[in-house]
Tab-separated table of C-alpha atoms and ligand atoms in Angstrom:
chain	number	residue	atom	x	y	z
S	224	UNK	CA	-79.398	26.373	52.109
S	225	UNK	CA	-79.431	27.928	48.499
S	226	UNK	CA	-82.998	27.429	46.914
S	227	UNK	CA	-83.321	27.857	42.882
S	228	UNK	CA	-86.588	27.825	41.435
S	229	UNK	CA	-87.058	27.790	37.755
S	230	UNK	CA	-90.115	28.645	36.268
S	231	UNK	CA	-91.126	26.318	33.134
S	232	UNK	CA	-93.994	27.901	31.198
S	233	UNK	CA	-93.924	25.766	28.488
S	234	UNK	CA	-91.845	22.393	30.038
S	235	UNK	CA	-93.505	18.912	29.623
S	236	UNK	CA	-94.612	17.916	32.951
S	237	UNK	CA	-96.010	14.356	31.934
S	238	UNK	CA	-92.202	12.919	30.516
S	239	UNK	CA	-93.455	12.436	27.203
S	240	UNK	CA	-90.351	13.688	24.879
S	241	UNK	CA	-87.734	11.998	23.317
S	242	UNK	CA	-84.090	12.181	24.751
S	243	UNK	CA	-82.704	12.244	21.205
S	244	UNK	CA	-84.796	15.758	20.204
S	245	UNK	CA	-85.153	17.238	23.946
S	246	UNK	CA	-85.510	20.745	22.981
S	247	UNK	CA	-88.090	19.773	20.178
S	248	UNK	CA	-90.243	17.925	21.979
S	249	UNK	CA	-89.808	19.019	25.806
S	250	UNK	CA	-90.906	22.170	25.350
S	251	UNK	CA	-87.393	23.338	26.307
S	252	UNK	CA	-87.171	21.502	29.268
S	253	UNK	CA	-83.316	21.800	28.078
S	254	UNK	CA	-83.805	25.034	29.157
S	255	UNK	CA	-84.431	23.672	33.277
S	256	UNK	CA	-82.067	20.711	33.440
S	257	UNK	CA	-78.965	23.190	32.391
S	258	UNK	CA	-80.237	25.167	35.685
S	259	UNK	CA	-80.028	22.341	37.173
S	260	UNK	CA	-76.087	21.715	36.560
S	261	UNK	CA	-75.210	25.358	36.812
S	262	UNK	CA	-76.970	25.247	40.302
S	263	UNK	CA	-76.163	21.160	41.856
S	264	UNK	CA	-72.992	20.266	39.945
S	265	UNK	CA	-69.626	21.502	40.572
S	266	UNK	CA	-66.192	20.167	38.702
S	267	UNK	CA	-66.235	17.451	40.648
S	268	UNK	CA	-68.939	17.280	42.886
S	269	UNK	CA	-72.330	17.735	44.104
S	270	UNK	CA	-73.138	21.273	46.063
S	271	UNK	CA	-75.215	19.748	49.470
S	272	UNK	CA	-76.470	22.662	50.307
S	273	UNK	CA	-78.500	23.544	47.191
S	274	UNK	CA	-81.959	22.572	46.642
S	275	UNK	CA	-83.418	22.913	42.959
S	276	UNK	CA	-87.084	23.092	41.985
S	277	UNK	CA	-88.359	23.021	38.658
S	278	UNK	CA	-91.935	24.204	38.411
S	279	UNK	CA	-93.746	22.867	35.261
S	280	UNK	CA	-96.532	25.037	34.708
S	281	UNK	CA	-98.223	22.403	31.915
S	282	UNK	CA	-99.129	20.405	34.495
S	283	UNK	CA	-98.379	21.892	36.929
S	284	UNK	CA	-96.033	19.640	38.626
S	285	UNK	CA	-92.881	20.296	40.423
S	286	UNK	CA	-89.040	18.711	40.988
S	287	UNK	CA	-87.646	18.832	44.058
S	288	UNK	CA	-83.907	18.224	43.909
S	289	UNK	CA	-82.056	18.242	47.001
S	290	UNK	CA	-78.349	17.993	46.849
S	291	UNK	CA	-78.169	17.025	50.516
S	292	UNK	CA	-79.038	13.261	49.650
S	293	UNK	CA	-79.049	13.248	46.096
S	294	UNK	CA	-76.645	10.428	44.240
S	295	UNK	CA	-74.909	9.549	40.748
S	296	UNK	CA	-75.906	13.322	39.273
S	297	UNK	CA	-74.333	13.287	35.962
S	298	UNK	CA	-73.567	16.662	34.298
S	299	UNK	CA	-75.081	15.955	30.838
S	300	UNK	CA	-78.253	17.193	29.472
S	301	UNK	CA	-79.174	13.757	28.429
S	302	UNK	CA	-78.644	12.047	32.053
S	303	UNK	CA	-80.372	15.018	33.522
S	304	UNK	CA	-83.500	14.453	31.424
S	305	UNK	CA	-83.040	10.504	31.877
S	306	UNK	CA	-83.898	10.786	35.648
S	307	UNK	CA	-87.225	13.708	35.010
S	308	UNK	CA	-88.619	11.698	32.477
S	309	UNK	CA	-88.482	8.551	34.798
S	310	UNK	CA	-89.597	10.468	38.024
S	311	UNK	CA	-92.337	11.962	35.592
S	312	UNK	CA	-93.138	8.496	34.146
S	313	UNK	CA	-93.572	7.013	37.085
S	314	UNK	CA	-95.244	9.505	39.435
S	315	UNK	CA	-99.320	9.228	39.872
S	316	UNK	CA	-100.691	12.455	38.216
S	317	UNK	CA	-103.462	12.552	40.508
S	318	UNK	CA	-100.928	12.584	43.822
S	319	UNK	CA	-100.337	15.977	44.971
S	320	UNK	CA	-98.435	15.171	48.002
S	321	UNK	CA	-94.478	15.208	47.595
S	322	UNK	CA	-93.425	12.232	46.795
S	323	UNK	CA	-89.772	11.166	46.576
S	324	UNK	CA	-89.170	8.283	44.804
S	325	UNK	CA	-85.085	7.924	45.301
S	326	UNK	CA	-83.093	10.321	47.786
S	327	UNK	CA	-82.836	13.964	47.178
S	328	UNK	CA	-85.548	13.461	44.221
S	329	UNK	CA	-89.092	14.204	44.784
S	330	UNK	CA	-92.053	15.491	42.709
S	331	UNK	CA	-95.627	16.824	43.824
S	332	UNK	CA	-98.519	17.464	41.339
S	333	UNK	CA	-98.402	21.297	42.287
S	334	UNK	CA	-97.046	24.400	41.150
S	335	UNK	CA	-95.506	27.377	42.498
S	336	UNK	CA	-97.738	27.591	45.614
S	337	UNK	CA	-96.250	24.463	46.888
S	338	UNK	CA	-93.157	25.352	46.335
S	339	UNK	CA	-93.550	28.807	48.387
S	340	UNK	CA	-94.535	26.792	51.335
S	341	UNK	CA	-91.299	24.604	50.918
S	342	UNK	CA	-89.045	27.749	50.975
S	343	UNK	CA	-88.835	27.775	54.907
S	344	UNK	CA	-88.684	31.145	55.168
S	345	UNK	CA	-85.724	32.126	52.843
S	346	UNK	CA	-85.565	35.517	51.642
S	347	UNK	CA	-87.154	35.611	48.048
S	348	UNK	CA	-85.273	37.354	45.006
S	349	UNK	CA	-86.663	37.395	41.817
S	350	UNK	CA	-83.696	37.220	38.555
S	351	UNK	CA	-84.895	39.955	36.583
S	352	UNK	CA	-82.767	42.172	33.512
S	353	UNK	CA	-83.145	45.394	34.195
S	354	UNK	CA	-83.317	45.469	37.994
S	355	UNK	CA	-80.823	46.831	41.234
S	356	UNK	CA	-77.697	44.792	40.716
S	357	UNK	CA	-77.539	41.913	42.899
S	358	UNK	CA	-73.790	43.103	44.030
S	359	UNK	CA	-74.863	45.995	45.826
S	360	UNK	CA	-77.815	43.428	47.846
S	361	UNK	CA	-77.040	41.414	50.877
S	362	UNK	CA	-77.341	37.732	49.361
S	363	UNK	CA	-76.975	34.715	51.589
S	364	UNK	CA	-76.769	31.218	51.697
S	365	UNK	CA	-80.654	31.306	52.999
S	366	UNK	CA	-82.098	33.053	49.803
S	367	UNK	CA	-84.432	31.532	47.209
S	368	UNK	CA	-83.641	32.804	43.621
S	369	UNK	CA	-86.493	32.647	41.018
S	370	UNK	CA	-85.738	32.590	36.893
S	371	UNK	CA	-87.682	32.168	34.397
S	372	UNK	CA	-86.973	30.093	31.188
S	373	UNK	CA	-86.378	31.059	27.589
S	374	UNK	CA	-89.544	33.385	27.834
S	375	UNK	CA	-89.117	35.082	31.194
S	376	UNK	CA	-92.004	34.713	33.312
S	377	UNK	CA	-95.996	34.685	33.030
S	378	UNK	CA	-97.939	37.292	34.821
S	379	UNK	CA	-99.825	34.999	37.461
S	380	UNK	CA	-95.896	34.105	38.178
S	381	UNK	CA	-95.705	37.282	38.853
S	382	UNK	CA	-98.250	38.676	41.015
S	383	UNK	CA	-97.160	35.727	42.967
S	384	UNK	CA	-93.829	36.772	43.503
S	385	UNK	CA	-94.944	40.339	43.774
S	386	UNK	CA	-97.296	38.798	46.818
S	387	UNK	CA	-94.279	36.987	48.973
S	388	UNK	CA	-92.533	40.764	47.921
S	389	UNK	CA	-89.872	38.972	46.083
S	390	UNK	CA	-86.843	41.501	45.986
S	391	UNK	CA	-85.726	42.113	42.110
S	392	UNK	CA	-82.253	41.894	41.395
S	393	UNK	CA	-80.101	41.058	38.343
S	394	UNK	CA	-76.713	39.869	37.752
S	395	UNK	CA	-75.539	42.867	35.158
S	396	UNK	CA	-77.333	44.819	31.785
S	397	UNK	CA	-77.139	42.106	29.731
S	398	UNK	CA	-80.002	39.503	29.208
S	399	UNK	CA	-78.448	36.133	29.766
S	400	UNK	CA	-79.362	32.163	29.121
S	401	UNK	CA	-81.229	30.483	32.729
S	402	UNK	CA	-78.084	29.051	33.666
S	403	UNK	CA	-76.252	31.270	32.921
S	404	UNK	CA	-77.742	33.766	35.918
S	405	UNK	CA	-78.474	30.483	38.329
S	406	UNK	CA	-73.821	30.179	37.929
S	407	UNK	CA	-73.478	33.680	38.362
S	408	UNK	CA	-75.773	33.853	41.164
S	409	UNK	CA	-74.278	30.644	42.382
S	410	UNK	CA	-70.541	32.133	41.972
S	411	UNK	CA	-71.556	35.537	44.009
S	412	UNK	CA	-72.601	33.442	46.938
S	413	UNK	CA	-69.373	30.986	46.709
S	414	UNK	CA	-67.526	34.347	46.834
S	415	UNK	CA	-68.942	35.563	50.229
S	416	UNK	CA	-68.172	32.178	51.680
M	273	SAM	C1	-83.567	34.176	28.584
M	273	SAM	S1	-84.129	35.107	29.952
M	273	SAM	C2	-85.797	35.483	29.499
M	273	SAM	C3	-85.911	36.403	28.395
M	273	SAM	C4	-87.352	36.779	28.084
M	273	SAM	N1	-87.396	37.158	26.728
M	273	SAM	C5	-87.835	37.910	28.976
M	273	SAM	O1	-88.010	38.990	28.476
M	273	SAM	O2	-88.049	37.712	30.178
M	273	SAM	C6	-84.386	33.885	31.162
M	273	SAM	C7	-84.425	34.339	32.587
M	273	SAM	O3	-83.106	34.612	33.010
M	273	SAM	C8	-83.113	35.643	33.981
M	273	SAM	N2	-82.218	36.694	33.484
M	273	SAM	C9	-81.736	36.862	32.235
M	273	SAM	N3	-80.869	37.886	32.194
M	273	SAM	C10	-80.790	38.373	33.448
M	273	SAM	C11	-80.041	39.417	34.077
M	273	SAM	N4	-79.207	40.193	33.394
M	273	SAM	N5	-80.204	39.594	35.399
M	273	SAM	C12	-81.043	38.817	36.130
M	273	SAM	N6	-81.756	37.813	35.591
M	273	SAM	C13	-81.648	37.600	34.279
M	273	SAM	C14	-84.553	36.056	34.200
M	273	SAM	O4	-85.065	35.365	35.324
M	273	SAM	C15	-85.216	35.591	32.899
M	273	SAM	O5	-86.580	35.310	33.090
């Protein structure tokens, strides 16, 4: 199973934005649903052995999205943000067990902590310009890939990852877009297959 977690520092986390000005008023949740295309959504189809969770560090809350059983993904931004805003709408604040309100889409009131006891012991990388290239590493299919969004990541984010000694890697010199690295990342491990 392929795990992507993306890191929203600044990501509404209570569905309050308007799906005709998402970057303005999301707080570039834009930024997570692309990740979530790049990393779920193929030409034609849905990738069942990807899980996606967005972390929204305003609330915190997090999105689990779990190809295995998820159903009618569409690839646009707008759809995307459609279904978060209604799993955010309609998901108790106060709840911070999992909950998953259709298949394959869940959301806890709980940041990354939860999601490091989700991971099931894949092998942690951390998406990071400027580190070992992630050619030269031994990426499977069990590895959980962390990114940050349009500002990288926060320090607590950090130390966290530094904590589960997440191994840095990047995907070449240049700093790229979120999804960008998750389709990269995604294409290096279709390669292997
Ligand atoms: C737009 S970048 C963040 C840029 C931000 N200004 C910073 O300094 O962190 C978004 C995320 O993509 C990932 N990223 C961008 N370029 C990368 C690269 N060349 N290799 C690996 N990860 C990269 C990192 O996880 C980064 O946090």
């Amino acid at each position: 199973m392929r795990r992507f977690i993306v890191v929203g520092q600044t990501a509404s986390a209570s569905g309050d934005f308007s799906l005709d000005d998402l970057p303005g008023s999301s707080g570039r949740l834009d930024v997570l649903l692309r990740c979530v295309r790049a990393a779920l959504l193929t030409s034609h189809g849905l990738r069942r052995d990807v899980v996606v969770y967005l972390v929204l560090q305003r609330g915190p809350r997090v999105v689990r999205l779990g190809g295995e059983s998820l159903k009618f993904v569409r690839p646009d931004e707008r759809s995307l943000a459609t279904l978060v805003q209604k799993l955010l709408l309609r998901h108790d604040a106060a709840d911070d067990r999992f909950v998953e309100q259709k298949p394959g889409l869940g959301v806890a009131s709980a940041g990354l902590d939860w999601v490091l006891s989700d991971l099931g012991g894949a092998h942690p990388y951390v998406l990071e310009e400027g580190a070992p290239d992630a050619r030269g590493h031994g990426l499977d299919e069990s590895s959980a890939f962390f990114i940050g969004d349009h500002l990288g990541f926060d320090a607590a984010t950090r130390s966290a990852l530094a904590m589960i000694r997440a191994e840095p890697v990047s995907v070449g010199p240049v700093s790229l877009h979120s999804d960008d690295v998750v389709a990269i990342v995604s294409n290096e491990l279709d390669r292997r297959r």
